[in-house]
CSV table of C-alpha atoms and ligand atoms in Angstrom, one decimal:
chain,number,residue,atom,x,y,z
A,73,UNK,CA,50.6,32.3,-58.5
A,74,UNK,CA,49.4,30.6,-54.8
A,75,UNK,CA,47.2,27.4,-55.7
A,76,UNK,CA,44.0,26.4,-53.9
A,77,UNK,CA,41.9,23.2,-54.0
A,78,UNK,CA,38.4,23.6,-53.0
A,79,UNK,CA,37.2,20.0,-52.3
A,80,UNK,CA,33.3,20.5,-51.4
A,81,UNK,CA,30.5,18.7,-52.9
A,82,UNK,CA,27.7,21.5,-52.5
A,83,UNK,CA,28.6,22.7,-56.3
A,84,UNK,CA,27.0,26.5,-55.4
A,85,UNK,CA,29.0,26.7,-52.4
A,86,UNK,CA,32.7,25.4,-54.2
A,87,UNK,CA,32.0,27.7,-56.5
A,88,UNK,CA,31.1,30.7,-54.6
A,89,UNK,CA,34.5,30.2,-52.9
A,90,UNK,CA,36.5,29.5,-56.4
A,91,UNK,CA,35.3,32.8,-57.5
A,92,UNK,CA,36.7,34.5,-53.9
A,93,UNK,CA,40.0,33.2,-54.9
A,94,UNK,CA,39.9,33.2,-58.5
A,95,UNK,CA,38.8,37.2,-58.1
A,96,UNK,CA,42.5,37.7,-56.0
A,97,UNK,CA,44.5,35.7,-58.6
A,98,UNK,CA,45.1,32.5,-57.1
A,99,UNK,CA,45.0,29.3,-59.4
A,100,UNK,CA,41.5,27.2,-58.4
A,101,UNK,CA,41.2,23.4,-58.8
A,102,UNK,CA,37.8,21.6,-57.6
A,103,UNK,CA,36.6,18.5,-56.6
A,104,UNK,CA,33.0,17.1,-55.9
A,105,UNK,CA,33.8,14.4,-53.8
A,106,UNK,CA,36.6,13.6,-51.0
A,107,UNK,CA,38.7,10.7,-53.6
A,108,UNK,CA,38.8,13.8,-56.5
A,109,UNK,CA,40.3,16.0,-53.7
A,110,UNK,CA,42.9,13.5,-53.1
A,111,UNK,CA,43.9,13.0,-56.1
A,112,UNK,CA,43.8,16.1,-57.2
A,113,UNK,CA,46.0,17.3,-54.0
A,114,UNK,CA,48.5,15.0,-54.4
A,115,UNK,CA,48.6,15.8,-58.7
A,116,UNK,CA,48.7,19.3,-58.3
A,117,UNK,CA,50.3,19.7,-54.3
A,118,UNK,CA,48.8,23.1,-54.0
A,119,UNK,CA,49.6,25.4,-51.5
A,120,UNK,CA,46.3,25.5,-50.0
A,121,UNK,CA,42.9,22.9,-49.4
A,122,UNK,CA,40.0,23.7,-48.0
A,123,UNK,CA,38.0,21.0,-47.8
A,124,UNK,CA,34.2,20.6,-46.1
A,125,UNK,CA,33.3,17.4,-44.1
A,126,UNK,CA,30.8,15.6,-45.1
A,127,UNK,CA,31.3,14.3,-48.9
A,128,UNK,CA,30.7,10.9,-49.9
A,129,UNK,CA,33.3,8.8,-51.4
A,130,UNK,CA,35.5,9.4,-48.2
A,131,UNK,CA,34.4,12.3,-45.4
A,132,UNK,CA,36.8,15.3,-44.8
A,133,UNK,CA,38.2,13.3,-41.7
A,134,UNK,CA,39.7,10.5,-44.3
A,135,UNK,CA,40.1,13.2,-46.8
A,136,UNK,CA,42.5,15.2,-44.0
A,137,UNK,CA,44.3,12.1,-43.4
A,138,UNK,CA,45.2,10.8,-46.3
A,139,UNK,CA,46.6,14.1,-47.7
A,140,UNK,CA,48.6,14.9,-44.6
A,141,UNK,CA,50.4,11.6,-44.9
A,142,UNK,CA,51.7,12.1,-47.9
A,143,UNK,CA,51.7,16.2,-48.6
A,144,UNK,CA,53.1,17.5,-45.7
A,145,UNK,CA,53.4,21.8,-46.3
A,146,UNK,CA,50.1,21.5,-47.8
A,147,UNK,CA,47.9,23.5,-45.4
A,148,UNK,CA,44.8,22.3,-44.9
A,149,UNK,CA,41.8,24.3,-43.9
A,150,UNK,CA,38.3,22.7,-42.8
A,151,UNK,CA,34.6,24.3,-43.7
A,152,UNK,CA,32.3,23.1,-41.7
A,153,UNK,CA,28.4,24.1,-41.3
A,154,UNK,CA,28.7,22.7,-37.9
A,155,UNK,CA,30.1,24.0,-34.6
A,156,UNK,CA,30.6,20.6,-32.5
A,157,UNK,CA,33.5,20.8,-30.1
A,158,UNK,CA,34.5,17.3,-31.0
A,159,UNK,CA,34.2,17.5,-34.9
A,160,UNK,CA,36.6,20.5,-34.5
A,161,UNK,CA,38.8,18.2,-32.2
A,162,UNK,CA,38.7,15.2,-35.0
A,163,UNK,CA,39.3,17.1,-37.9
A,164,UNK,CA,42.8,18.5,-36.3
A,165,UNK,CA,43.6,15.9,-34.9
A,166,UNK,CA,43.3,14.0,-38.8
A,167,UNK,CA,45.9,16.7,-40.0
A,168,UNK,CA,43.5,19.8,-40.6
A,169,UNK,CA,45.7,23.2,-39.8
A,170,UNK,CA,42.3,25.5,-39.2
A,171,UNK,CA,38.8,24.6,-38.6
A,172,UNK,CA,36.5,27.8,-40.1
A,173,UNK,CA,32.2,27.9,-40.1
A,174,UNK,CA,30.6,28.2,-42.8
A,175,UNK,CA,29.3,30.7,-44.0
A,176,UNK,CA,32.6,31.6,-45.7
A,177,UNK,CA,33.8,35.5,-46.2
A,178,UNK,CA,37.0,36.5,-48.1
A,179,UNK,CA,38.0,38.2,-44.2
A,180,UNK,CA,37.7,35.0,-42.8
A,181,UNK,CA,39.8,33.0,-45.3
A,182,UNK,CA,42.5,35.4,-45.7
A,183,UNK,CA,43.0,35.5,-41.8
A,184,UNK,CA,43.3,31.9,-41.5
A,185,UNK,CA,45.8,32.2,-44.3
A,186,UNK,CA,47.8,35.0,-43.4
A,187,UNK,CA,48.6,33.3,-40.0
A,188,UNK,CA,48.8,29.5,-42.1
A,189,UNK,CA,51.0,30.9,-44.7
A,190,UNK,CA,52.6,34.8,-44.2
A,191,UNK,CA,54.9,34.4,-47.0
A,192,UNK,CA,51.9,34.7,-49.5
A,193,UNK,CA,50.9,37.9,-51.0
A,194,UNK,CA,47.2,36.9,-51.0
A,195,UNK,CA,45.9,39.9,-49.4
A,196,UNK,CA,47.5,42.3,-52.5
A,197,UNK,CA,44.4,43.0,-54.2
A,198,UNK,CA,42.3,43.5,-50.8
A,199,UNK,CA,43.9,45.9,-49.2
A,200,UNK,CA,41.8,48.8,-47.7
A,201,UNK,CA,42.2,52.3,-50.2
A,202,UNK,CA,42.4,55.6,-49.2
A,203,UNK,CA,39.2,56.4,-50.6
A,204,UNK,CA,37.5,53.2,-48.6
A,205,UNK,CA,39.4,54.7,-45.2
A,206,UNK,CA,37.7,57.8,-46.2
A,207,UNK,CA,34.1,56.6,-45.9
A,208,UNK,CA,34.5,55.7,-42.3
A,209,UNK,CA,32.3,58.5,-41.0
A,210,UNK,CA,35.0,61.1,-39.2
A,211,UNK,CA,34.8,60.1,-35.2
A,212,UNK,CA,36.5,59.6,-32.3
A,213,UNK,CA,35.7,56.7,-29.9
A,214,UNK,CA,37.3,56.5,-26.2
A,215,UNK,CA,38.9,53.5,-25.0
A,216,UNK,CA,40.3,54.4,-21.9
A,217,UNK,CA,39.1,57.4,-19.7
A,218,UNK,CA,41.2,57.1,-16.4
A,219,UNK,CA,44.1,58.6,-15.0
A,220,UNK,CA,47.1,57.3,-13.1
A,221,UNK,CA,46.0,53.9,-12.5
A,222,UNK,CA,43.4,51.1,-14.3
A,223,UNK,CA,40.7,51.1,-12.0
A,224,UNK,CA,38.3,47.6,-13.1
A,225,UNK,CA,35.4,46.5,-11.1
A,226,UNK,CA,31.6,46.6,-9.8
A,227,UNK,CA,32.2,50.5,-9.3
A,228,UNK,CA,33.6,51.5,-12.5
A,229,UNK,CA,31.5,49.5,-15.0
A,230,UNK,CA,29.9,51.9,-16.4
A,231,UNK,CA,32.4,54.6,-17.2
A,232,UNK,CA,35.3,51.8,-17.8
A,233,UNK,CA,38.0,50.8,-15.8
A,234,UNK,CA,40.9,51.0,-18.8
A,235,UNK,CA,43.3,54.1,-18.9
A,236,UNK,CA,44.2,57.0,-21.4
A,237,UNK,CA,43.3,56.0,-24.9
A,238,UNK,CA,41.1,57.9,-28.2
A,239,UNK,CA,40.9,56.7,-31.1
A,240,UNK,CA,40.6,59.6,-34.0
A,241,UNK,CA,38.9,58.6,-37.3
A,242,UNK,CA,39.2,61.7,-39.9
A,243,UNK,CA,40.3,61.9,-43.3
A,244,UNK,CA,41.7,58.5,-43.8
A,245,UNK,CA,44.1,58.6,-41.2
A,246,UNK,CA,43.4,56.6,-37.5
A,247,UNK,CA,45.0,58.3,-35.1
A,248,UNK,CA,45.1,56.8,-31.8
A,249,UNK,CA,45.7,59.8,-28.7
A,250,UNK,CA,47.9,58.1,-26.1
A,251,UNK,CA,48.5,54.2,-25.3
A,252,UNK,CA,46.9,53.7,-21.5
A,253,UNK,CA,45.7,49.8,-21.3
A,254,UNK,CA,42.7,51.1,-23.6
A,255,UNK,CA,45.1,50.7,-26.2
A,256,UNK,CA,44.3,46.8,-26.2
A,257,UNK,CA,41.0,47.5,-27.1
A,258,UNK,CA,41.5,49.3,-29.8
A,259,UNK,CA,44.0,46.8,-31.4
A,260,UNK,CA,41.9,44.2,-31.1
A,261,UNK,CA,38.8,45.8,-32.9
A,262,UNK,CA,41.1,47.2,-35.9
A,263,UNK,CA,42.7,43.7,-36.2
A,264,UNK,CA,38.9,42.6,-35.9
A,265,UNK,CA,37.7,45.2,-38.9
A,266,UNK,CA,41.1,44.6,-41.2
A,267,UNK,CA,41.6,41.2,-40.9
A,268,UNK,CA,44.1,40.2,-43.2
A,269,UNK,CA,44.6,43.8,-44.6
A,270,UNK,CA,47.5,46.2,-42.7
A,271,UNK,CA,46.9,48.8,-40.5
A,272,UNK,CA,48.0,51.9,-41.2
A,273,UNK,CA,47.9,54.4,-37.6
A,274,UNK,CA,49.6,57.3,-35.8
A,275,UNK,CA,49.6,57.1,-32.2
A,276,UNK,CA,50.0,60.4,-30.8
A,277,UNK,CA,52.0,60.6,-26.8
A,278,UNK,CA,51.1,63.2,-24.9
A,279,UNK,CA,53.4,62.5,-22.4
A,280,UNK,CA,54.8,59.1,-20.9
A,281,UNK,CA,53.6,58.7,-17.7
A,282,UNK,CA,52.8,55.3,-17.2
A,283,UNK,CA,49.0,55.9,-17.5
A,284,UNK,CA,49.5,56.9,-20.8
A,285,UNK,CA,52.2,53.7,-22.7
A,286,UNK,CA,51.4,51.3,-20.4
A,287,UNK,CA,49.2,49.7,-23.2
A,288,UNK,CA,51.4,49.6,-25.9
A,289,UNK,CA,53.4,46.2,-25.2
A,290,UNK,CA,49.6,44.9,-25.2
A,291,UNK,CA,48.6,46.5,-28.4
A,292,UNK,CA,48.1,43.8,-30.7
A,293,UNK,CA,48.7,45.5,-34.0
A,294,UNK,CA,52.1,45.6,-33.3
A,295,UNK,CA,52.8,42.2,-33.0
A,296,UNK,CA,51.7,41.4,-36.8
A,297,UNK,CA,55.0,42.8,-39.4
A,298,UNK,CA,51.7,43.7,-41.9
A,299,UNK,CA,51.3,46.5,-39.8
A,300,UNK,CA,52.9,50.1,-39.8
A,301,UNK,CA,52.7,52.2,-36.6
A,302,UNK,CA,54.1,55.5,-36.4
A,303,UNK,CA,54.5,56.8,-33.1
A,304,UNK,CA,55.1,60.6,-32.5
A,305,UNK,CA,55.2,62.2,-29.3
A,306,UNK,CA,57.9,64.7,-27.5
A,307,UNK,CA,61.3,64.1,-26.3
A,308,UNK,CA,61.4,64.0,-22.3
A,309,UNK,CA,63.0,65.6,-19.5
A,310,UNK,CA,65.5,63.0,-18.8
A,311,UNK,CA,65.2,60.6,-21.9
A,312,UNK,CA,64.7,60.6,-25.3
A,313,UNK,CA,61.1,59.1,-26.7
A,314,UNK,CA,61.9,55.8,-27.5
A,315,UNK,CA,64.5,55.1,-24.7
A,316,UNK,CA,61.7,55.7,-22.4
A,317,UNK,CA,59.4,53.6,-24.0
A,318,UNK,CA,61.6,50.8,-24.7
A,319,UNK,CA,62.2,51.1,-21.1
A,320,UNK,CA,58.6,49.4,-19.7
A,321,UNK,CA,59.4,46.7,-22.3
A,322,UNK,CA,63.0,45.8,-21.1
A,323,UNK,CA,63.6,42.8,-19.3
A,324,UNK,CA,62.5,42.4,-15.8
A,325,UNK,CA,59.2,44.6,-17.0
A,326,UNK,CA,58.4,42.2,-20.2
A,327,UNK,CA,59.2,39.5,-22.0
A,328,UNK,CA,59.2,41.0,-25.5
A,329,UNK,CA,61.7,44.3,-26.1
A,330,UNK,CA,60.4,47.1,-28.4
A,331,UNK,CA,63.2,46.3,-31.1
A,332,UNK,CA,61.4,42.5,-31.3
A,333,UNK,CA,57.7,43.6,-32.3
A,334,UNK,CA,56.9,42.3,-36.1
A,335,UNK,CA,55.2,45.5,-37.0
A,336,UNK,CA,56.8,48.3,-39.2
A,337,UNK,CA,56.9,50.7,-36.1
A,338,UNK,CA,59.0,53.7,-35.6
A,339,UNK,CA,59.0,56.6,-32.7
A,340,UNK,CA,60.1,60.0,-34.3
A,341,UNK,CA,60.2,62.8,-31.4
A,342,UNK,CA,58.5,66.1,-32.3
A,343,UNK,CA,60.4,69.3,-32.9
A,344,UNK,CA,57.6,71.4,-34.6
A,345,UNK,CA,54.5,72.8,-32.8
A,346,UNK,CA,52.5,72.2,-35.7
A,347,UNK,CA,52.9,68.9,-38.1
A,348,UNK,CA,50.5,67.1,-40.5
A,349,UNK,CA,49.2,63.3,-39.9
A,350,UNK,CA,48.2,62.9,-43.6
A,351,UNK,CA,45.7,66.5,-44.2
A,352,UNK,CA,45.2,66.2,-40.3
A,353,UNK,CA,46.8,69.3,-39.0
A,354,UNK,CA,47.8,69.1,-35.8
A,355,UNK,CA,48.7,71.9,-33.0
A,356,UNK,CA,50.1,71.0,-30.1
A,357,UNK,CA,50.8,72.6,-26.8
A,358,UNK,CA,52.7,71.9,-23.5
A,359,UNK,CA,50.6,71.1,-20.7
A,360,UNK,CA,51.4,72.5,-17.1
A,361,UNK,CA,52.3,69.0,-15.8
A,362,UNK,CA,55.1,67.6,-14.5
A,363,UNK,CA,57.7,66.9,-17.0
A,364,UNK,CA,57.2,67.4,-20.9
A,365,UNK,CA,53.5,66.9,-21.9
A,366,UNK,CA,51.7,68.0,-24.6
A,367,UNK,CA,48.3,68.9,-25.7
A,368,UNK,CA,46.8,67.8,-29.1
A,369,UNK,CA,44.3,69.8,-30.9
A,370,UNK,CA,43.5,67.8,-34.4
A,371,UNK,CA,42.0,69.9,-37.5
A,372,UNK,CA,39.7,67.7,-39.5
A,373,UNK,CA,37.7,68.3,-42.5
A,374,UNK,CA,34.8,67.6,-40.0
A,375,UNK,CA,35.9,70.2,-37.3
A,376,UNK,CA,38.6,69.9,-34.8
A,377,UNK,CA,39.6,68.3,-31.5
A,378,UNK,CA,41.3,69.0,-28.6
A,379,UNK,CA,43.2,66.5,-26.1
A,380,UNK,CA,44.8,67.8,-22.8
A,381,UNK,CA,44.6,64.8,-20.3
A,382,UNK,CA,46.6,65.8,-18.1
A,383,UNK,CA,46.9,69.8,-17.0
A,384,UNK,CA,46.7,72.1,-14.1
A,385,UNK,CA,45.7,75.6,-14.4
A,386,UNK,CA,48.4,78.1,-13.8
A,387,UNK,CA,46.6,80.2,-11.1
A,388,UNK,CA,46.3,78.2,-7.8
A,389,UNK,CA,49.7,77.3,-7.8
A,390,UNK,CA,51.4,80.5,-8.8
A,391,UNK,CA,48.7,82.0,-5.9
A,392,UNK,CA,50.0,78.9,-3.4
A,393,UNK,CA,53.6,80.4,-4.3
A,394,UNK,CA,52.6,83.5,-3.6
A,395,UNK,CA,51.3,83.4,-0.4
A,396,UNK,CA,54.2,81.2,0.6
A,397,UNK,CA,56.4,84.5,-0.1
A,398,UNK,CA,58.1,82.1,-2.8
A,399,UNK,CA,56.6,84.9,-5.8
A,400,UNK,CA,55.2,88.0,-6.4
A,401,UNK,CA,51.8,88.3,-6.0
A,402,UNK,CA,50.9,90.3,-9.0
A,403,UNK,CA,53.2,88.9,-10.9
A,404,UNK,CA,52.5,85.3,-10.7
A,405,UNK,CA,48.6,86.4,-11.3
A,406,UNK,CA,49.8,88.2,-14.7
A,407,UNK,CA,51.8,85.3,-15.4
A,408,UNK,CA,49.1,82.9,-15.2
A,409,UNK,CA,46.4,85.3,-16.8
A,410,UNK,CA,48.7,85.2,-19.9
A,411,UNK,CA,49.1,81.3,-19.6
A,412,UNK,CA,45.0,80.7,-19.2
A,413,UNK,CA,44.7,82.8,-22.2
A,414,UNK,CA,47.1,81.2,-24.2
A,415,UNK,CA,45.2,77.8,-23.6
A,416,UNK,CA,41.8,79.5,-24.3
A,417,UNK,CA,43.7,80.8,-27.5
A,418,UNK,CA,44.2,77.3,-28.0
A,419,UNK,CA,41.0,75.4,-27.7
A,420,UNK,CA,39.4,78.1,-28.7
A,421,UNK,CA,35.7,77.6,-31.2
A,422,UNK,CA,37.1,73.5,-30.8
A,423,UNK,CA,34.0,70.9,-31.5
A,424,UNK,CA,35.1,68.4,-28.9
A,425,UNK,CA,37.6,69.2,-26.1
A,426,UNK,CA,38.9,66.0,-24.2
A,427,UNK,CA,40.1,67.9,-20.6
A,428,UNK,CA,41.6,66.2,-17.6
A,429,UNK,CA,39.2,67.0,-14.9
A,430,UNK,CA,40.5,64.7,-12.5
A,431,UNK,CA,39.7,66.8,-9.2
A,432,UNK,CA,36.4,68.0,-7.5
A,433,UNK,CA,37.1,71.2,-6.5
A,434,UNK,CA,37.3,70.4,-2.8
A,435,UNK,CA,39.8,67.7,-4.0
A,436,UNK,CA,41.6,69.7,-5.9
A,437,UNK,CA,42.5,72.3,-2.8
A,438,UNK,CA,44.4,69.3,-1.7
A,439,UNK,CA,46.2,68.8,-4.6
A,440,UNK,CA,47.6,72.0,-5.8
A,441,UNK,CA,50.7,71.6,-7.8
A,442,UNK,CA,50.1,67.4,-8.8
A,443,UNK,CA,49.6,68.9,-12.3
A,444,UNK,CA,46.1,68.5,-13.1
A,445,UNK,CA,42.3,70.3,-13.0
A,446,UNK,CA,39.8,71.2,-10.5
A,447,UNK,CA,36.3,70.6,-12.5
A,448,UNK,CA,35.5,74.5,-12.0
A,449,UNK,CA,38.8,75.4,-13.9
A,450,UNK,CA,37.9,73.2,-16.7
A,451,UNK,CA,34.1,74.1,-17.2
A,452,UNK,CA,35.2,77.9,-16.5
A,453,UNK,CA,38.2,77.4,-19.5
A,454,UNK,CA,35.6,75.2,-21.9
A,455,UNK,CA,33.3,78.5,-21.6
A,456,UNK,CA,35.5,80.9,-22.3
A,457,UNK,CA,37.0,78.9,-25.2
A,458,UNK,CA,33.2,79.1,-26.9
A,459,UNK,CA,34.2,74.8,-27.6
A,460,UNK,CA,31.4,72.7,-28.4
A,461,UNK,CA,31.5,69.9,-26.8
A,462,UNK,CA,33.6,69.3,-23.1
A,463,UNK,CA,34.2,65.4,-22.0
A,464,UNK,CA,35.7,65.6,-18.7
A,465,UNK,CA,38.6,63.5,-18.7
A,466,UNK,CA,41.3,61.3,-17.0
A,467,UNK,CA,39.2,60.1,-13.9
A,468,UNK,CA,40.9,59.5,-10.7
A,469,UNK,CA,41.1,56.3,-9.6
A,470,UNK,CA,39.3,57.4,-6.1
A,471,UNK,CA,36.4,58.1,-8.4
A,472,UNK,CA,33.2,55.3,-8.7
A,473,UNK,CA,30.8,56.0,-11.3
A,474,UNK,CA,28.0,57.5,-9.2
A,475,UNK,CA,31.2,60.4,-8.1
A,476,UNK,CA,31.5,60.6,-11.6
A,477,UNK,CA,27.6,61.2,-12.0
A,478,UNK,CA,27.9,63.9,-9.9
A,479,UNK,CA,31.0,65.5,-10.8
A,480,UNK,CA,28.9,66.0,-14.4
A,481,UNK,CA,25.7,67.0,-13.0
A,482,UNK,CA,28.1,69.8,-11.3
A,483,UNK,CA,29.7,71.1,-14.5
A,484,UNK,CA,26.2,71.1,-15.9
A,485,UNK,CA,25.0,73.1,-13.6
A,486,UNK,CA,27.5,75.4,-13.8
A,487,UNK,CA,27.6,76.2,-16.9
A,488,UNK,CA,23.6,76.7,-16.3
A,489,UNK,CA,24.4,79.7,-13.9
A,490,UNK,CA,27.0,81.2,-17.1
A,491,UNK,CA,24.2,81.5,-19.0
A,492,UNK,CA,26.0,80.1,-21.9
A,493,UNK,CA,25.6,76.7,-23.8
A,494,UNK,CA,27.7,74.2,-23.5
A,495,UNK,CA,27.2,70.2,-23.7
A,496,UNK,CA,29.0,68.2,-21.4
A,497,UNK,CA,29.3,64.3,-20.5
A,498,UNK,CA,31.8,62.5,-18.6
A,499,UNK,CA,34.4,60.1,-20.6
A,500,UNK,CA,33.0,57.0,-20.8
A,501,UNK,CA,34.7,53.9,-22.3
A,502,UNK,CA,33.4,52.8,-25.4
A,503,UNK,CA,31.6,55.8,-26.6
A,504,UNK,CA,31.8,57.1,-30.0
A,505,UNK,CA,31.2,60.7,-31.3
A,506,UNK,CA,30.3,61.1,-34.9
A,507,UNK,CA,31.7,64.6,-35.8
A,508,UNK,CA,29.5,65.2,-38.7
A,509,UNK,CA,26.5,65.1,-36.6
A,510,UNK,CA,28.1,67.2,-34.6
A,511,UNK,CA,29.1,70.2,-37.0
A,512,UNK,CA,24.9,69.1,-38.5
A,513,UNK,CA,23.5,69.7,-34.8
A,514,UNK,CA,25.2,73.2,-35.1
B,214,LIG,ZN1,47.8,60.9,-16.8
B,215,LIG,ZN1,50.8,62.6,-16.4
């Protein structure tokens, strides 16, 4: 059993913080006064002090001191109600291994001690259940909206700079779609909202073009061996899933390999075309796109969602081929009638579809056969799909946010001359949608 001294002469707040430990099974001594800690430290050498600053019969400065001469693994962490740079400076400087603000929380403590001490099993009795997963409402939040390239700066503020990454939140599991630099994001609010306690996610390739792993060697969740990351995506055309993204972390690319990160991660390539994550089902489905991409469609208990960042209808191109004399007309129009079906098979009745609608249509004409949409193509398959929800998708980098503005105020009015209903926003970094009050707008 870990010990702790709590040296702190407020006697509500030392024993508001005895209890925290006490609660996780951790052996408490106390002192009033900065000599008692002393003693008491050097007696008992516990693993852990936490000790305040101001205290009469000597100050947390001499109290620091004196200990760290003569306990040296002893790790000593400082609770102070004051924020001044140069108390912060004076109590490391007297031997303190972490400085915290009062007012204390259980997060905050075990955080300092998880990265003081990793050997001890503190966190045991806090980690996050099931059940407490469960109560996060089922969502998804967007973390990075572009394709091909991050695109930060005074044009992009407002629909984010970052590239391909959703976070899915739905019956327990946190599933994160793709790792584009979003992916930093992301880790840094779960390690913010666990703290000491591991993270447990799936994250879901749809393909490895750079635009969609680039974030992963900056994904800070991997770094920490508390952590277990499960990454599942497709084998390639030319390498298997993991050589490929061990690749981007070898040597003259980074300084850490993939076989160095802490975390409890392993890659599995996909076989099926329909797996679990938990009791997510997922379906997937290859993408017209160069090289092996797939599509995710994720069945929740609060409706379903579809990802396809990066796709080009079948039509246009098989028509280019055509014309070119490469094809037979009618054919290659059959063949890609039977394709678009397929896909609307796919999405179709979907809540939220996540679509790559990278072109304008007059871009697009110049980009026939690059492997992604024209906005028509996407608004015209969202339709006919009967999906809820469309967020256009994987912006090109040539696109600012007021291009963006218009590109939606396009597929809005679009889908006005259908007749039909149909909500639609483009991807915008940081957004959330709560699925529940989605399926409750119905
Ligand atoms: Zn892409
Ligand atoms: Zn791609």
């Amino acid at each position: 059993m870990p010990s702790v001294l709590i040296i702190e002469d407020d006697a509500d707040s030392r024993r508001g913080i005895a209890k925290l430990f006490a609660r996780e099974d951790w052996k408490v001594l106390e002192a009033g006064d900065g000599d008692t800690g002393v003693d008491l430290a050097v007696q008992h050498r516990p693993e852990v002090i936490l000790c305040d600053l101001l205290m009469p019969r000597s100050n947390g400065f001499q109290v620091c001191r004196t200990i760290r001469q003569q306990l040296q693994p002893t790790k000593i962490i400082v609770v102070s109600g004051r924020d001044y740079a140069v108390d912060r400076a004076s109590a490391l400087e007297a031997g303190a291994d972490e400085y915290l603000l009062k007012p204390i929380t259980w997060e905050l403590l075990c955080h300092a001690i998880d990265r003081l001490l990793p050997e001890i099993p503190h966190r045991s009795m806090v980690t996050k259940s099931a059940a407490e997963l469960r109560s996060v409402p089922p969502r998804l939040k967007l973390w990075g909206v572009r394709g091909s390239l991050p695109l930060p700066g005074p044009t992009t503020v407002r629909y984010g700079g970052n590239t391909s990454c959703v976070e899915v939140r739905a019956d327990g599991e946190i599933i994160a779609l793709d790792a584009g630099t979003g992916i930093r994001s992301l880790g840094l609010a779960l390690e913010k909202e666990f703290g000491p306690q591991p993270i447990k996610l799936t994250l879901l390739i749809t393909h490895t073009h750079w635009d969609h792993i680039q974030g992963l060697p900056f994904f800070s969740p991997a770094y920490n061996r508390k952590n277990v990351i499960r990454v599942l995506g497709y084998e390639g055309a030319r390498a298997g899933l993991g050589t490929i993204l061990a690749g981007q972390m070898e040597t003259p690319f980074f300084p850490v390999s993939l076989r160095e990160l802490p975390s409890h991660l392993a890659i599995e390539e996909l076989k099926e075309m329909e797996f679990y994550i938990g009791k997510v089902k997922v379906r997937s489905r290859f993408a017209n796109h160069p090289g092996i991409c797939a599509g995710y469609r994720l069945f929740t208990s609060a409706g379903s969602i579809a990802y396809m960042p990066d796709n080009e209808p079948y039509e246009p191109l098989k028509m280019q081929l055509a014309t070119r004399g490469g094809i037979n007309g009618d054919e290659a129009r059959d063949f890609a009638a039977a394709e678009r079906g397929k896909m609307v098979e796919f999405l179709h009745g979907c809540d939220v579809v996540i679509l790559d609608a990278q072109y304008t249509d007059e871009e697009y004409q110049q980009h026939v056969g690059w492997g992604h949409s024209s906005l028509s193509s996407v608004v015209s398959l969202a339709l006919d799909a009967n999906v809820g929800r469309l967020v256009l998708f994987h912006h090109d980098p040539g696109h600012d946010d007021e291009m963006i503005d218009q590109m939606v105020d396009q597929a809005r009015s679009l889908v006005s001359k259908s007749g039909k209903t149909l909500a639609i926003e483009g991807a915008r970094e940081g957004v959330e949608i709560l699925l529940e009050a989605k399926l409750s707008a119905k």
